[in-house]
Coordinates of N, CA, C and O in Angstrom, one line a residue:
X4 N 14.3 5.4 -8.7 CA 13.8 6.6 -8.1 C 12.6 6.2 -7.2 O 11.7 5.6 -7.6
X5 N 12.9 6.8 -5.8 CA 11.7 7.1 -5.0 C 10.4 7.6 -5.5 O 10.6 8.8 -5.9
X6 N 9.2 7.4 -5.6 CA 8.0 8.3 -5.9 C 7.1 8.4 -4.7 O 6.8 7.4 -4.1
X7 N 6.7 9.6 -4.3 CA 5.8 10.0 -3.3 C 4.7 11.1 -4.4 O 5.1 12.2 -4.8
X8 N 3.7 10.5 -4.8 CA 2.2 10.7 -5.7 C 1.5 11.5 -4.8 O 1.2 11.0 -3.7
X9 N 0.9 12.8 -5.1 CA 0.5 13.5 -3.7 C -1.5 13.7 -4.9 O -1.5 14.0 -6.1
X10 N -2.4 13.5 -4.4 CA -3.4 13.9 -5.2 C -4.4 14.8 -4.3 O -5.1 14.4 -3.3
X11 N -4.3 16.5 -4.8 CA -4.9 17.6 -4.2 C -6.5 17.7 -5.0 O -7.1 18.1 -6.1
X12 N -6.7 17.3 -4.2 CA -8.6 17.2 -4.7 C -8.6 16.9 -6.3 O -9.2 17.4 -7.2
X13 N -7.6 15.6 -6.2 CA -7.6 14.8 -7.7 C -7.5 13.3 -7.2 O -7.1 13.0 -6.1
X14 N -7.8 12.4 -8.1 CA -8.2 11.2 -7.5 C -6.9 10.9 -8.6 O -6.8 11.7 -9.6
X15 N -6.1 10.1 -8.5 CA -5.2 9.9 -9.2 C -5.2 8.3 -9.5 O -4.9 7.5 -8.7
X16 N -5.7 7.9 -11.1 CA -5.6 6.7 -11.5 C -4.5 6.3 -11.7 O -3.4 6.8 -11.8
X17 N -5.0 4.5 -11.8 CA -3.5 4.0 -11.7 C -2.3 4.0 -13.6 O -1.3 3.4 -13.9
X18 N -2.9 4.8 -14.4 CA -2.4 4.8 -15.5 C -1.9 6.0 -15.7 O -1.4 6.2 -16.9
X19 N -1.9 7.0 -14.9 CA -1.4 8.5 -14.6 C -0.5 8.0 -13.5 O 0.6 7.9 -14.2
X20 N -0.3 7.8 -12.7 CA 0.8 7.1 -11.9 C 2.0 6.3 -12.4 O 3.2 6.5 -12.1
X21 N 1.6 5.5 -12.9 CA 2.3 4.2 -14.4 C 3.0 5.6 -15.1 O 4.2 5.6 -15.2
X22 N 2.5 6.4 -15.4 CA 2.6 7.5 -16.7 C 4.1 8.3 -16.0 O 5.2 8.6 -16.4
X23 N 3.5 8.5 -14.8 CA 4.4 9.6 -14.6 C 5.8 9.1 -13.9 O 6.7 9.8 -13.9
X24 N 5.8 7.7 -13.4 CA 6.6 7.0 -13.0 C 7.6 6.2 -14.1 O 8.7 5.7 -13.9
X25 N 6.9 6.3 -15.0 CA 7.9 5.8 -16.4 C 8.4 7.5 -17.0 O 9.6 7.7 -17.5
X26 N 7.6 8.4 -16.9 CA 8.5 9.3 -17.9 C 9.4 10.0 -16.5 O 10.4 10.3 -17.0
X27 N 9.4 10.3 -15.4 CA 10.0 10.8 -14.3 C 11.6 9.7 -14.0 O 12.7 10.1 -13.5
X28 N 11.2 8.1 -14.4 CA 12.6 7.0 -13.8 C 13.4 7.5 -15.2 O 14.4 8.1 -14.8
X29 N 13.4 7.6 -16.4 CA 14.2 8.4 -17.7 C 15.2 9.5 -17.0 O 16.2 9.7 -17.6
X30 N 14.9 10.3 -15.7 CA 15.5 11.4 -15.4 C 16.7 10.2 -14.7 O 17.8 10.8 -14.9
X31 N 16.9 9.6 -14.3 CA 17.7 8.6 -13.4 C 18.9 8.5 -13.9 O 19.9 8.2 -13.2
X32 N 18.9 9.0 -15.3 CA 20.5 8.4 -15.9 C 21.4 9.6 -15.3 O 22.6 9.4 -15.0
X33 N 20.8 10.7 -15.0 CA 21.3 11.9 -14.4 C 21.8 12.0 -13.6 O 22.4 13.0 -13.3
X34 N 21.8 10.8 -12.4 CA 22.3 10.5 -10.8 C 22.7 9.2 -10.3 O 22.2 8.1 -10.4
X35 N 24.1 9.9 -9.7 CA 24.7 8.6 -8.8 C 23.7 7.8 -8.1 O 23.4 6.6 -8.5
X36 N 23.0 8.6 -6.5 CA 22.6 8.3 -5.8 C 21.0 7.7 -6.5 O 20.6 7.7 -7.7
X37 N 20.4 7.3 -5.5 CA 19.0 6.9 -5.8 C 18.2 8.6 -5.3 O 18.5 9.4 -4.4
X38 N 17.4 8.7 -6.2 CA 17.1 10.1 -6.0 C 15.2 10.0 -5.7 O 14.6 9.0 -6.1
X39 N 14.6 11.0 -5.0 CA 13.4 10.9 -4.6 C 12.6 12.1 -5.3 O 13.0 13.3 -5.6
X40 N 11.3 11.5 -5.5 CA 10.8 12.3 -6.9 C 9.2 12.8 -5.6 O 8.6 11.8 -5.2
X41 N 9.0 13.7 -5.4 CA 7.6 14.4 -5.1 C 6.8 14.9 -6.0 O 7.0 16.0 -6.5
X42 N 5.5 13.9 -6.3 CA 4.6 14.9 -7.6 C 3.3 15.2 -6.9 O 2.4 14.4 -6.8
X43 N 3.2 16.3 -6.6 CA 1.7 16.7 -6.4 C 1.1 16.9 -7.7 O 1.7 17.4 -8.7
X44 N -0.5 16.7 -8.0 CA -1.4 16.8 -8.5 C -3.1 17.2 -8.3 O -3.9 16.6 -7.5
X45 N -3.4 18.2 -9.2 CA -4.3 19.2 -8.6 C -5.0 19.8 -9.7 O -4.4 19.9 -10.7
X46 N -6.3 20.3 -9.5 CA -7.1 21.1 -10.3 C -7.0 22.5 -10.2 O -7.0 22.9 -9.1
X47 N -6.9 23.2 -11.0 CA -7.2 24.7 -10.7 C -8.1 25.7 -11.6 O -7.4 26.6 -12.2
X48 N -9.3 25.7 -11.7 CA -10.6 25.9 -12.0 C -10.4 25.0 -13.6 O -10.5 23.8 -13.6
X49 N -10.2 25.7 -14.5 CA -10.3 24.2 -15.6 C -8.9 23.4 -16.1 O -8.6 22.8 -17.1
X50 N -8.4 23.8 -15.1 CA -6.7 23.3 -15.7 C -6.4 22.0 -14.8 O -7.3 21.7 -14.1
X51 N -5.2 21.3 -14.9 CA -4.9 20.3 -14.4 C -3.5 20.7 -13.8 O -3.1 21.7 -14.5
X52 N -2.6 20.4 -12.8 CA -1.7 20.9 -12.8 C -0.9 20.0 -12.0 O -1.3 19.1 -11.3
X53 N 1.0 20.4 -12.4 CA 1.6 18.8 -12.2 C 2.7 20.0 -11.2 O 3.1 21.2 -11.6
X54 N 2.9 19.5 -10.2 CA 4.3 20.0 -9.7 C 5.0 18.8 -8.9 O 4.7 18.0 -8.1
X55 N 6.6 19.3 -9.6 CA 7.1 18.2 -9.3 C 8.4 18.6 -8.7 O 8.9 19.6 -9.1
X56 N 8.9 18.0 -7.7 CA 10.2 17.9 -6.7 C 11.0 16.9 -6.8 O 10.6 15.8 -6.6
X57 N 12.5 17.1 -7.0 CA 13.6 15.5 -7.3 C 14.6 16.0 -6.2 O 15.3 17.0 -6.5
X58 N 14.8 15.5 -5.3 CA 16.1 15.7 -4.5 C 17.1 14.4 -4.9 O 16.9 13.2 -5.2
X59 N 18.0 15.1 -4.9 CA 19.3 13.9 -5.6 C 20.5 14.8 -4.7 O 20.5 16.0 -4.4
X60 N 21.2 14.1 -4.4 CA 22.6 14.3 -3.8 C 22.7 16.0 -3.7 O 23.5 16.9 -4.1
X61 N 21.7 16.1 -3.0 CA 21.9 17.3 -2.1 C 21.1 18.7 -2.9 O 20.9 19.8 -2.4
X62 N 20.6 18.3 -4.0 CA 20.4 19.0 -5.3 C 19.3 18.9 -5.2 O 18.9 17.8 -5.0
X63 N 17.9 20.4 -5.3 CA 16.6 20.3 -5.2 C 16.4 20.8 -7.2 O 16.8 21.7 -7.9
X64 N 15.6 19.7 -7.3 CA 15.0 20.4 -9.1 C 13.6 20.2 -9.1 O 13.0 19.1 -9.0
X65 N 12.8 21.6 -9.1 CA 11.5 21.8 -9.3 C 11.1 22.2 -10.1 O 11.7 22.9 -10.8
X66 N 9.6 21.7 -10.5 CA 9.1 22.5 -11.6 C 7.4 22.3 -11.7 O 7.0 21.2 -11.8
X67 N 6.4 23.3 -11.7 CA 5.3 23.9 -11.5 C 5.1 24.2 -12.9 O 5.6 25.2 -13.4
X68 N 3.6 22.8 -13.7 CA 3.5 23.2 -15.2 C 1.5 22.8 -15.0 O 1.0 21.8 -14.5
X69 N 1.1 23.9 -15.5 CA -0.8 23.9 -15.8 C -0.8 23.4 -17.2 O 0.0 23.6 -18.1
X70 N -2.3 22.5 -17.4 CA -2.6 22.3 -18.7 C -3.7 21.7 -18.7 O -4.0 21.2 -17.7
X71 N -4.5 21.7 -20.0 CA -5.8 20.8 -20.1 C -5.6 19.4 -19.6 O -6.2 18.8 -18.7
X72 N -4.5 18.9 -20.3 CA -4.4 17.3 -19.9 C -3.2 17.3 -18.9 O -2.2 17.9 -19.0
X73 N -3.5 16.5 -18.1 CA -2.8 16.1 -16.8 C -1.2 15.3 -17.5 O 0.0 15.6 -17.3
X74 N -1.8 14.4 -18.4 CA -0.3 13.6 -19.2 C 1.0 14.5 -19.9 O 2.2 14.5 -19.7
X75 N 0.1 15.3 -20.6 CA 0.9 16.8 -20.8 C 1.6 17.6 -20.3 O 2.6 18.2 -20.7
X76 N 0.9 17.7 -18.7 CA 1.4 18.2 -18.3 C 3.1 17.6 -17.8 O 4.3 18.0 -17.7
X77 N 2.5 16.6 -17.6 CA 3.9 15.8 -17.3 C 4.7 15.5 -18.0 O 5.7 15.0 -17.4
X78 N 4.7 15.7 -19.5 CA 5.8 15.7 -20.1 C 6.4 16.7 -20.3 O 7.5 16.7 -20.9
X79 N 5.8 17.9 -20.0 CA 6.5 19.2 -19.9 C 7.0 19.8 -18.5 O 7.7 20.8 -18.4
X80 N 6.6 19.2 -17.4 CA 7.7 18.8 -16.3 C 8.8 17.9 -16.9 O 9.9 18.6 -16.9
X81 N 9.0 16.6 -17.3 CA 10.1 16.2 -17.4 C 11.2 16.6 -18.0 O 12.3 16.3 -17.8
X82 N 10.5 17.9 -19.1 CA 11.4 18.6 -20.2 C 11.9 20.2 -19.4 O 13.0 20.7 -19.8
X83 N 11.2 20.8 -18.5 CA 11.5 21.4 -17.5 C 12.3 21.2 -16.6 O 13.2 22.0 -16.4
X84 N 12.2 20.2 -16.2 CA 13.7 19.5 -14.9 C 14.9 19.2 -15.5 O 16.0 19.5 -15.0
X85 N 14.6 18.3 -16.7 CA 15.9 18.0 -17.2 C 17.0 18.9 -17.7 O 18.2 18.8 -17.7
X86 N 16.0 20.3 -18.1 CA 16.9 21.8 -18.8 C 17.5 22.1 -17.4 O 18.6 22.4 -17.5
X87 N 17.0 22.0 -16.2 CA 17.5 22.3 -15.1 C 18.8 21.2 -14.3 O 19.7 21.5 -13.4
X88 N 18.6 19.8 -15.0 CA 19.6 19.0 -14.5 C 20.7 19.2 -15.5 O 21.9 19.1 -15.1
X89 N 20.5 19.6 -17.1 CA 21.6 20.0 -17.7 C 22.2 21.1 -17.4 O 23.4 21.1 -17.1
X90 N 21.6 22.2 -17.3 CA 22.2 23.7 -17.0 C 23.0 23.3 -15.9 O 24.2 23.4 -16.1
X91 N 22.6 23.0 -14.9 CA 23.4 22.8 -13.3 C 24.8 22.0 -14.1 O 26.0 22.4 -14.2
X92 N 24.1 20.9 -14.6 CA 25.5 19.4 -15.3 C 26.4 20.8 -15.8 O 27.4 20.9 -15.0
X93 N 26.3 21.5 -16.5 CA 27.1 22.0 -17.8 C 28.3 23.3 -16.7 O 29.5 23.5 -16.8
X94 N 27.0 23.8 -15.6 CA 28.2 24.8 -15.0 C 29.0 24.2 -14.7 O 30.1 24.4 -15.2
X95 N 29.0 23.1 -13.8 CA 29.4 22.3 -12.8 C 30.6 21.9 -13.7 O 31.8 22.2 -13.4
X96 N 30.2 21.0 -14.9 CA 31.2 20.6 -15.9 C 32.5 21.4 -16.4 O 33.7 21.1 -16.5
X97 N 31.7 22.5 -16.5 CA 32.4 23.6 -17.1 C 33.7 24.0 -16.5 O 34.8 24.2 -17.0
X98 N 33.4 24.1 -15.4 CA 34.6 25.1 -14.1 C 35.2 23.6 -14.0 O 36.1 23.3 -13.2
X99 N 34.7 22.9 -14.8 CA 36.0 21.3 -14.1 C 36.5 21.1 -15.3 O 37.6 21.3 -15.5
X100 N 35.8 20.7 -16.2 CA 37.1 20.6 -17.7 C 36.0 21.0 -18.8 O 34.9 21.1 -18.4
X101 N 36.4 21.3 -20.1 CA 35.5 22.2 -21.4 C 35.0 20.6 -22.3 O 35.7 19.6 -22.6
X102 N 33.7 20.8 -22.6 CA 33.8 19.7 -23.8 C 33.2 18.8 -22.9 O 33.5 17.6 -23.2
X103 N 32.2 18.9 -21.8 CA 31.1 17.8 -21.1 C 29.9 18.4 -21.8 O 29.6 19.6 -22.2
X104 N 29.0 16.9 -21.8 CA 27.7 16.8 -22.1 C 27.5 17.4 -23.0 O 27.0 18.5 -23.1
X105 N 27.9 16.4 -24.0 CA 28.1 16.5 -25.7 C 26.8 16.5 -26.3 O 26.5 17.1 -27.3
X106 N 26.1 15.5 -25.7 CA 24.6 15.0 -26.0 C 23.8 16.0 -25.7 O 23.9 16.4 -24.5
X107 N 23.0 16.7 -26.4 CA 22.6 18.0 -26.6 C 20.4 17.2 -26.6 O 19.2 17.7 -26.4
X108 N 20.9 16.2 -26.8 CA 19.1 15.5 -27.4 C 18.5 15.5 -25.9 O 19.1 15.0 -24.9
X109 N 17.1 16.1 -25.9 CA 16.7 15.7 -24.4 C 15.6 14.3 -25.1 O 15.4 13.8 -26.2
X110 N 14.9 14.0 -23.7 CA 14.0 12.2 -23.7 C 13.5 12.8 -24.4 O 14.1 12.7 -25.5
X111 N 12.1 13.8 -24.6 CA 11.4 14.3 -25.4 C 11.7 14.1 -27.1 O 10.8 14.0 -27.9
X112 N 13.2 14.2 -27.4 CA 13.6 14.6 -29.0 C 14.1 16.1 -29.3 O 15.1 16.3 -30.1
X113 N 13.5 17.1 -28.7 CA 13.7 18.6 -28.3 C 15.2 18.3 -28.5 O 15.7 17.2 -28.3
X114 N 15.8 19.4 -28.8 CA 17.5 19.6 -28.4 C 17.8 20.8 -27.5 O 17.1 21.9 -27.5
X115 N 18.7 20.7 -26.6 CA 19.2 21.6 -25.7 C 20.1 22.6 -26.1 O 20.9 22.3 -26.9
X116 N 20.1 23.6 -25.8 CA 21.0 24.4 -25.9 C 21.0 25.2 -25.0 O 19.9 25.4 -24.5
X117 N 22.2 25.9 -24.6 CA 22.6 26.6 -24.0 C 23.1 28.0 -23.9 O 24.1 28.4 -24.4
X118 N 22.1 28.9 -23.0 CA 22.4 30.4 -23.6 C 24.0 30.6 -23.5 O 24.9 30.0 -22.8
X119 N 24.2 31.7 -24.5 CA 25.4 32.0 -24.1 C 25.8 33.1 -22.9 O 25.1 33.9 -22.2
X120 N 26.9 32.9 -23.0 CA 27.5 34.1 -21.2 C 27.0 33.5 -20.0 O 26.9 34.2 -19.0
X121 N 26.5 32.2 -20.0 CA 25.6 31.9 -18.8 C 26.8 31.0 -17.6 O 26.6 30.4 -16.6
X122 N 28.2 31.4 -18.5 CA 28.5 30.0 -17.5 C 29.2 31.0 -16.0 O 29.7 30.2 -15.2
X123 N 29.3 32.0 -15.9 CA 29.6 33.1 -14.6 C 27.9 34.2 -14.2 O 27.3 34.9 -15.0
X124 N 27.6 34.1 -12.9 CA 26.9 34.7 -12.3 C 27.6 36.0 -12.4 O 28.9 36.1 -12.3
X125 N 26.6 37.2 -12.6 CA 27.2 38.5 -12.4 C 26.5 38.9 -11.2 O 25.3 38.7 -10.9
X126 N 27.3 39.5 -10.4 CA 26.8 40.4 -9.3 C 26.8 41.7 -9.6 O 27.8 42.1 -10.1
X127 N 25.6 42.5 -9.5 CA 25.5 43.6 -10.0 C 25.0 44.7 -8.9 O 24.8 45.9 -9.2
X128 N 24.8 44.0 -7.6 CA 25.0 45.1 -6.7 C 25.3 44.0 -5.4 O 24.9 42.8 -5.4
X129 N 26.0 44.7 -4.2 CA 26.2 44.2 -3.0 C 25.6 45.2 -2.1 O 25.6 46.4 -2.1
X130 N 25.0 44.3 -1.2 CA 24.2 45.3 0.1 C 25.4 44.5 1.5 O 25.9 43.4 1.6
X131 N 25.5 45.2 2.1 CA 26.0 44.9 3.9 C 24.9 45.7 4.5 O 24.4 46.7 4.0
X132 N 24.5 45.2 5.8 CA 23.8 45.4 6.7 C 23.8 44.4 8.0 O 24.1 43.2 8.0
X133 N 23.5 45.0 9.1 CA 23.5 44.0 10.2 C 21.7 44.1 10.5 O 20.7 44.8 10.4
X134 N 22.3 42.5 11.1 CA 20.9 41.4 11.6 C 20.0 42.1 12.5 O 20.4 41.9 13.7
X135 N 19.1 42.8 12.4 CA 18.5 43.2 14.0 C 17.6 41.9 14.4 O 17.1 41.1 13.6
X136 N 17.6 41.9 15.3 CA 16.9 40.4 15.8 C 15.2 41.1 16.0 O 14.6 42.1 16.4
X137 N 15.0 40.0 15.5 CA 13.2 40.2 15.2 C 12.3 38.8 15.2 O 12.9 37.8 15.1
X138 N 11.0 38.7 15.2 CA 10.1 37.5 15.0 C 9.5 37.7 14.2 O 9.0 38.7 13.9
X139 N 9.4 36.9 13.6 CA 8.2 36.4 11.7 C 7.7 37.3 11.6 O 8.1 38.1 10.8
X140 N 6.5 37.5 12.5 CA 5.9 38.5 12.6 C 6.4 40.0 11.5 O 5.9 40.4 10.5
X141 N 7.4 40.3 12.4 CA 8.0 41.7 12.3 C 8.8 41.5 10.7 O 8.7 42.4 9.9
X142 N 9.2 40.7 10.4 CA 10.5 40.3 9.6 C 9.4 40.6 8.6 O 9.7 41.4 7.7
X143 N 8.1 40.0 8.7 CA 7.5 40.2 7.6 C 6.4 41.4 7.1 O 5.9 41.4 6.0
X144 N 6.1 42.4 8.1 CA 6.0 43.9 8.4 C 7.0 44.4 7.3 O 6.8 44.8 6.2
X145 N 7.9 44.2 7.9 CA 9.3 44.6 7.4 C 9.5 44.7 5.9 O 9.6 45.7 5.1
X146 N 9.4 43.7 5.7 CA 9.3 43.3 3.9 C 8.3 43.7 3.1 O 8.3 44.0 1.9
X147 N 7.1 43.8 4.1 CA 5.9 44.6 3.6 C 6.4 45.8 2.7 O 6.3 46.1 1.5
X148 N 7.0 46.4 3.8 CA 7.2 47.5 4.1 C 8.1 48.8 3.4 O 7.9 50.0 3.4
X149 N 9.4 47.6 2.7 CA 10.1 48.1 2.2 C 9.7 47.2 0.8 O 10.8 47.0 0.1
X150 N 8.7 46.8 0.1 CA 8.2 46.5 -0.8 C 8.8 45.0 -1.3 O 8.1 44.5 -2.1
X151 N 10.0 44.3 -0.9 CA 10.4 43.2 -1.4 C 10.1 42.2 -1.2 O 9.6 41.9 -0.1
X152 N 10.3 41.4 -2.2 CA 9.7 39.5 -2.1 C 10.1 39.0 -1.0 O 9.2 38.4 -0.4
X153 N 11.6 39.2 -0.4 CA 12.1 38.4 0.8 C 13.0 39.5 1.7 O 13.6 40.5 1.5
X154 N 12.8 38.9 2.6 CA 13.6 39.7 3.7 C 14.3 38.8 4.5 O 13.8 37.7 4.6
X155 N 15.6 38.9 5.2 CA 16.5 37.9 5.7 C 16.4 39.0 7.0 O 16.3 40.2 6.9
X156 N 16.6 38.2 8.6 CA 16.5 38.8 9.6 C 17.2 37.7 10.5 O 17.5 36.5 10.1
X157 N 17.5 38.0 11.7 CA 18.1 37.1 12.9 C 17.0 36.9 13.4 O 16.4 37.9 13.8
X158 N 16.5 35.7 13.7 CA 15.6 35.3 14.2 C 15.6 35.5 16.2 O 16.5 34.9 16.7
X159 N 15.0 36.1 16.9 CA 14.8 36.1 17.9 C 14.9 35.4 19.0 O 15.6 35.5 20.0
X160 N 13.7 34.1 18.3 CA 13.8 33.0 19.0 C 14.9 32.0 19.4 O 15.4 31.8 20.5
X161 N 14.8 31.4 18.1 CA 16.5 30.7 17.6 C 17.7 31.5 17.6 O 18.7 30.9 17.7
X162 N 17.9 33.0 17.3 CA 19.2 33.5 16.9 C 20.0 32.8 16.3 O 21.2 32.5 16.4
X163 N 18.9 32.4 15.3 CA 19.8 32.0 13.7 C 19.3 33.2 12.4 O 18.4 34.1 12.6
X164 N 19.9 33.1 11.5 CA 19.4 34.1 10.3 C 18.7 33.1 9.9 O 19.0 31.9 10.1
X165 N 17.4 33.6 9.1 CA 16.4 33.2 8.6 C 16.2 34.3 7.5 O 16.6 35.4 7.5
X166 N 15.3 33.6 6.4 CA 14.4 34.5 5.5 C 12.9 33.9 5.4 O 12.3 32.8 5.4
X167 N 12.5 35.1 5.2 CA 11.1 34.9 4.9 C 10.8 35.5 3.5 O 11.5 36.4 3.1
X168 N 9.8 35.0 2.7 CA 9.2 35.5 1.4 C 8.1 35.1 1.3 O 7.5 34.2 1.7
X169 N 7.7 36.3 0.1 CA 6.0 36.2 -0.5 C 6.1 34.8 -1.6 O 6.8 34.7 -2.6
X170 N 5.2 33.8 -1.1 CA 5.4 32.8 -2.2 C 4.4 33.5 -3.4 O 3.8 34.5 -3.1
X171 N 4.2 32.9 -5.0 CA 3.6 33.5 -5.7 C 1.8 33.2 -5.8 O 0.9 33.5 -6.6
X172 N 1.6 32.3 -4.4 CA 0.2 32.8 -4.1 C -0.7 33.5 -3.0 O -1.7 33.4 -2.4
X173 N 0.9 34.6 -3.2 CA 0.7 35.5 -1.9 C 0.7 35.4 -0.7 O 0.5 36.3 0.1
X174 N 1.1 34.1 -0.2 CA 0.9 33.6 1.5 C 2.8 34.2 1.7 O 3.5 34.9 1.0
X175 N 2.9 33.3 3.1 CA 4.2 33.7 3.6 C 4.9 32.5 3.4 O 4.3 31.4 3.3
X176 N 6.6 32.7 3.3 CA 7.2 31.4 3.8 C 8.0 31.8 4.7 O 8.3 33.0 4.6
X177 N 8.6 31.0 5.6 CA 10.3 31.1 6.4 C 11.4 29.8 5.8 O 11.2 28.6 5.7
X178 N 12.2 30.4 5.5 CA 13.4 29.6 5.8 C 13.8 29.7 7.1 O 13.7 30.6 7.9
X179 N 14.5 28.0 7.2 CA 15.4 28.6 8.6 C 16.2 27.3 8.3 O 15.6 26.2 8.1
X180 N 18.0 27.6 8.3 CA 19.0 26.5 8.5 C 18.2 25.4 9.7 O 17.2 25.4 10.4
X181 N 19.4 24.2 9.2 CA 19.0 23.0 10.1 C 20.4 22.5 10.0 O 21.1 22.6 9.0
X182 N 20.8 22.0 11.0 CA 22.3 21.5 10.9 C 22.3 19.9 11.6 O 23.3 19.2 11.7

């Protein structure tokens, strides 16, 4: 595994690095490819906080965990991602043959399990609407406006579809395809 160590107004020792780089390479058994691990690290008034990013064959697994101890925190990212590398494993499995990923034990000792009814998404409502072409700006007026987290619009500039959303420390984001 790739590691890119990000430290946000934290000085990051070399036995917190060692730390997180031995319990983060454990996630490896999970992937073909060589996969790339992003950990930012950061204070937030008395807390410590670990967020961590794994791109693997095309697949993003995130996970954002606060705690007194910084080491902590990171073993409860690793136990975070991995529920996220099995759930994904198990749909995936599922719709291809019954009776994968038998091994239920995660690295921690914890055991996994899996809700039930989880292995079909329900759709429980459909919207159609057409794209009016608009800029950031407006797209995000827009969403203001009609009260929702995200709004999807045809971008102006590009005339590609794009979304924009409220991230949860209230700023903005955009998506936009890349081909």
């Amino acid at each position: 595994m790739k590691f890119n160590i990000i430290g946000r107004k934290y000085t990051i020792k070399d036995n917190v690095r060692e730390y997180i780089e031995k319990k983060l390479s454990k996630l490896d058994k999970f992937f073909r490819d060589e996969p790339t691990a992003r950990v930012v690290l950061g204070t937030i008034k008395d807390n410590d906080y670990v967020e961590a990013q794994i791109n693997a064959g095309g697949m993003i697994f995130r996970a954002e965990v606060e705690d007194k101890e910084v080491l902590a925190a990171v073993d409860k990212i690793v136990d975070v991602i991995e529920r996220q590398i099995r759930k994904n494993k198990t749909r995936l499995a599922k719709r291809i043959r019954e009776g994968s990923l038998a091994d239920s034990e995660l690295i921690s000792g914890g055991k996994y399990f899996e809700e039930e009814n989880n292995s079909e998404f329900e759709i429980v409502k459909k919207k159609r609407f057409s794209l009016k072409p608009m800029d950031v700006e407006e797209a995000i007026l827009q969403m203001n406006l009609l009260g929702h987290s995200f709004f999807v619009f045809k971008n102006v500039e590009t005339n590609e579809m794009n979304v924009v959303y409220r991230r949860n420390d209230g700023k903005y984001a955009l998506i936009e395809s890349v081909d």
